[in-house]
Amino acid sequence: EIVLTQSPGTLSLSPGERATLSCRASQSVSGRALAWYQQKPGQAPRLLIFSASSRATGIPDRFSGSESGTDFTLTISRLEPEDFAVYYCQQYSSSPRAFGQGTKVEIK
Amino acid sequence: QEQLVQSGAEVKKPGASVKVSCKASGYTFTDYYLHWVRQAPGQGLEYMGWINPSSGYTDYAQLFQGRVTMTRDTSISTAYLELSRLRSDDTAVYFCARDYFRVNTAMRTGLHSLFYFWGQGTMVTVSS
């Protein structure tokens, strides 16, 4: 079973700053089958990134994903006011298809 | 426009069952797996399982086996989640989500459970 550990739990930043979110897998994620989702209060999650680094349809290019072994990173190059939310990683290479515990990006 | 529309909020007593619906539109219902994910108040996302709307085959997360049933009615493009023997810790928002990969791709490659878009969520409250 692959366990995903996200860090930090909370990231306090100002608009315009760069956000770097981490997701570490307990073992190799086959085929780079890792996704990132954004969730705002009272809303359903939204797919941002799949295959570790591919942006979903309509996602701005300030969002990017990368991978180095079992470490995955979501980077938001310059935070916009609408980017303050909770972000989850999720692997879809093997069962159970679980999520990380989430990182909250809050306004400093 | 592809979308999933879920049924309204429910309040149930401990020990009861709840059935949540998820109606698909804008795409061919039987072409993609349909998933269920829940989120307790202030908590993270918890995966429950999926159904293949074409065959009716289901795969449930271990935590829910024995209490969850996922079904579908292809004539009205609707999937259902039924959770039985409800407890207070089942209080949560329940989401359905459509897979990114087509059923035939999923069966051929084993790649599935990438959640392309989601329903709006259904709040289920379990309280005596």
Coordinates of C-alpha atoms in Angstrom, one line a residue:
Chain A
E1 CA 0.0 0.0 0.0
I2 CA 1.4 3.4 -1.0
V3 CA 1.1 6.1 1.7
L4 CA 1.3 9.7 0.6
T5 CA 2.7 12.2 3.1
Q6 CA 2.2 15.9 2.3
S7 CA 4.2 18.8 3.8
P8 CA 3.9 21.3 5.2
G9 CA 0.5 21.0 6.7
T10 CA -0.1 24.8 6.3
L11 CA 1.7 27.3 4.2
S12 CA 1.3 31.0 5.0
L13 CA 2.2 33.2 2.0
S14 CA 1.3 36.5 0.4
P15 CA -0.2 37.0 -3.0
G16 CA 2.5 37.1 -5.6
E17 CA 4.8 34.7 -3.7
R18 CA 5.8 31.3 -4.9
A19 CA 4.3 28.2 -3.2
T20 CA 6.0 24.9 -3.1
L21 CA 4.0 21.9 -1.8
S22 CA 5.5 18.5 -1.3
C23 CA 4.0 15.0 -1.5
R24 CA 6.2 12.0 -0.6
A25 CA 5.2 8.5 -1.5
S26 CA 6.2 5.5 0.7
Q27 CA 7.2 3.6 -2.4
S28 CA 7.5 4.0 -6.1
V29 CA 4.5 5.3 -8.0
S30 CA 4.3 3.4 -11.2
G31 CA 4.0 5.4 -14.4
R32 CA 4.2 8.7 -12.5
A33 CA 0.5 8.2 -11.7
L34 CA 0.1 11.0 -9.3
A35 CA -2.4 13.8 -9.3
W36 CA -2.9 17.1 -7.5
Y37 CA -6.3 18.6 -6.6
Q38 CA -7.4 22.0 -5.3
Q39 CA -10.3 22.3 -2.9
K40 CA -11.9 25.6 -1.8
P41 CA -14.2 25.8 1.2
G42 CA -17.7 24.4 0.4
Q43 CA -16.6 23.2 -3.0
A44 CA -15.7 19.9 -4.6
P45 CA -12.1 19.2 -5.4
R46 CA -10.8 20.2 -8.8
L47 CA -8.2 18.3 -10.8
L48 CA -5.1 20.4 -11.4
I49 CA -2.2 18.1 -12.4
F50 CA -2.1 14.4 -13.5
S51 CA 0.8 12.2 -14.5
A52 CA 2.9 14.2 -12.0
S53 CA 3.4 17.1 -14.4
S54 CA 0.5 17.4 -16.9
R55 CA -1.9 20.3 -16.3
A56 CA -5.6 19.5 -16.6
T57 CA -7.8 21.4 -19.0
G58 CA -8.2 25.1 -18.2
I59 CA -5.5 25.1 -15.4
P60 CA -3.3 28.2 -15.6
D61 CA 0.4 27.7 -16.3
R62 CA 1.4 29.2 -12.9
F63 CA 0.6 25.7 -11.6
S64 CA 3.3 23.1 -12.3
G65 CA 4.1 19.6 -11.1
S66 CA 7.4 17.7 -10.9
E67 CA 8.7 14.4 -9.7
S68 CA 12.0 13.1 -8.3
G69 CA 11.8 9.5 -7.4
T70 CA 9.2 9.2 -4.7
D71 CA 9.0 12.9 -4.1
F72 CA 6.4 15.0 -5.9
T73 CA 6.1 18.7 -5.9
L74 CA 3.3 21.1 -6.8
T75 CA 4.6 24.7 -7.5
I76 CA 2.4 27.8 -7.8
S77 CA 4.7 30.3 -9.4
R78 CA 2.9 33.5 -8.3
L79 CA 0.0 33.1 -5.9
E80 CA -3.3 34.7 -7.0
P81 CA -6.0 35.5 -4.4
E82 CA -8.1 32.6 -5.8
D83 CA -5.2 30.1 -5.2
F84 CA -5.6 30.1 -1.4
A85 CA -7.1 26.7 -0.8
V86 CA -6.3 23.2 0.3
Y87 CA -4.3 21.0 -2.0
Y88 CA -4.3 17.2 -2.1
C89 CA -2.1 14.7 -3.9
Q90 CA -3.4 11.3 -4.9
Q91 CA -1.8 8.3 -6.5
Y92 CA -3.7 6.2 -9.0
S93 CA -1.2 3.5 -9.9
S94 CA -2.3 0.9 -7.4
S95 CA -4.9 0.1 -4.8
P96 CA -5.9 1.7 -2.5
R97 CA -6.1 4.9 -4.6
A98 CA -5.6 7.1 -1.5
F99 CA -5.1 10.8 -1.0
G100 CA -2.4 12.6 1.0
Q101 CA -3.7 14.5 4.1
G102 CA -3.6 17.9 2.4
T103 CA -1.7 21.2 2.5
K104 CA -3.6 24.4 3.3
V105 CA -2.2 27.5 1.5
E106 CA -3.4 30.5 3.6
I107 CA -3.0 34.2 3.2
K108 CA -0.2 35.5 5.4
Chain B
Q1 CA -21.4 20.2 -20.7
E2 CA -20.2 17.3 -18.7
Q3 CA -21.5 17.3 -15.1
L4 CA -22.6 15.2 -12.2
V5 CA -25.5 16.3 -10.1
Q6 CA -26.0 14.8 -6.7
S7 CA -29.1 14.4 -4.5
G8 CA -29.8 16.6 -1.5
A9 CA -28.7 16.6 2.1
E10 CA -29.8 13.7 4.4
V11 CA -30.2 13.4 8.1
K12 CA -30.2 9.8 9.5
K13 CA -30.3 8.1 12.8
P14 CA -27.5 5.8 13.9
G15 CA -28.0 2.3 12.5
A16 CA -30.1 3.5 9.5
S17 CA -29.0 3.4 5.9
V18 CA -28.6 6.2 3.4
K19 CA -28.8 6.2 -0.4
V20 CA -27.2 9.1 -2.4
S21 CA -27.6 9.5 -6.1
C22 CA -25.3 11.0 -8.7
K23 CA -26.8 11.9 -12.1
A24 CA -24.5 12.2 -15.1
S25 CA -25.0 14.3 -18.2
G26 CA -23.0 15.6 -21.1
Y27 CA -21.2 12.3 -21.8
T28 CA -21.8 8.6 -22.3
F29 CA -22.5 7.3 -18.8
T30 CA -21.3 3.8 -19.5
D31 CA -17.9 4.9 -20.9
Y32 CA -16.3 5.9 -17.5
Y33 CA -15.9 4.5 -14.0
L34 CA -17.8 6.5 -11.4
H35 CA -16.2 6.9 -8.0
W36 CA -17.3 7.9 -4.5
V37 CA -15.2 9.9 -2.0
R38 CA -16.2 11.3 1.3
Q39 CA -15.0 14.1 3.5
A40 CA -15.8 14.5 7.2
P41 CA -16.2 18.0 8.6
G42 CA -12.8 19.7 8.6
Q43 CA -11.0 16.5 7.5
G44 CA -9.4 15.2 4.3
L45 CA -10.6 13.2 1.4
E46 CA -11.4 9.5 2.0
Y47 CA -11.8 7.1 -1.0
M48 CA -14.7 4.7 -0.9
G49 CA -14.7 2.8 -4.2
W50 CA -15.9 2.7 -7.8
I51 CA -18.4 1.2 -10.1
N52 CA -18.1 0.4 -13.7
P53 CA -21.4 1.7 -15.1
S54 CA -21.2 -0.5 -18.1
S55 CA -21.0 -3.9 -16.3
G56 CA -22.1 -2.9 -12.8
Y57 CA -18.8 -4.3 -11.4
T58 CA -17.7 -2.6 -8.2
D59 CA -14.5 -2.3 -6.1
Y60 CA -14.9 -1.1 -2.6
A61 CA -12.2 0.3 -0.3
Q62 CA -11.5 -2.2 2.5
L63 CA -12.7 0.2 5.2
F64 CA -16.2 0.2 3.8
Q65 CA -16.6 -3.4 2.7
G66 CA -19.7 -5.0 4.1
R67 CA -21.5 -1.6 4.6
V68 CA -21.3 0.0 1.2
T69 CA -23.2 -0.8 -2.0
M70 CA -22.7 1.0 -5.3
T71 CA -25.2 0.5 -8.0
R72 CA -26.3 2.2 -11.2
D73 CA -29.3 2.7 -13.5
T74 CA -28.1 3.1 -17.0
S75 CA -31.5 4.1 -18.3
I76 CA -31.3 7.4 -16.4
S77 CA -27.5 7.7 -16.2
T78 CA -27.5 7.7 -12.5
A79 CA -25.2 6.0 -9.9
Y80 CA -26.1 5.3 -6.3
L81 CA -24.1 5.0 -3.1
E82 CA -25.8 3.2 -0.2
L83 CA -24.2 3.1 3.2
S84 CA -25.7 1.0 5.9
R85 CA -25.4 0.7 9.7
L86 CA -24.7 4.4 9.9
R87 CA -22.6 5.7 12.8
S88 CA -21.9 9.3 13.9
D89 CA -18.5 9.2 12.3
D90 CA -20.2 8.6 8.9
T91 CA -21.2 12.3 9.1
A92 CA -19.6 13.7 6.0
V93 CA -20.0 15.2 2.6
Y94 CA -20.2 12.4 0.0
F95 CA -18.9 13.2 -3.5
C96 CA -19.2 11.3 -6.7
A97 CA -16.4 11.8 -9.3
R98 CA -16.0 10.6 -12.9
D99 CA -12.8 8.9 -14.0
Y100 CA -10.5 10.5 -16.5
F101 CA -9.8 7.2 -18.4
R102 CA -12.4 5.4 -20.5
V103 CA -13.5 2.0 -19.3
N104 CA -11.8 0.2 -22.2
T105 CA -8.5 2.0 -21.4
A106 CA -8.8 1.2 -17.7
M107 CA -9.4 -2.4 -18.4
R108 CA -6.5 -2.7 -20.9
T109 CA -3.9 -0.7 -18.9
G110 CA -5.1 -0.9 -15.3
L111 CA -5.0 2.9 -15.1
H112 CA -8.0 4.4 -13.4
S113 CA -9.2 6.4 -10.4
L114 CA -8.0 9.7 -11.7
F115 CA -10.9 12.0 -10.8
Y116 CA -11.6 14.2 -13.7
F117 CA -14.6 16.1 -12.4
W118 CA -16.8 15.9 -9.4
G119 CA -20.4 16.3 -8.3
Q120 CA -21.3 19.1 -5.9
G121 CA -21.4 16.8 -2.9
T122 CA -24.1 15.5 -0.6
M123 CA -24.1 16.2 3.1
V124 CA -25.1 13.2 5.2
T125 CA -25.6 13.9 8.9
V126 CA -25.9 10.9 11.3
S127 CA -27.4 12.0 14.6
S128 CA -29.7 10.6 17.2

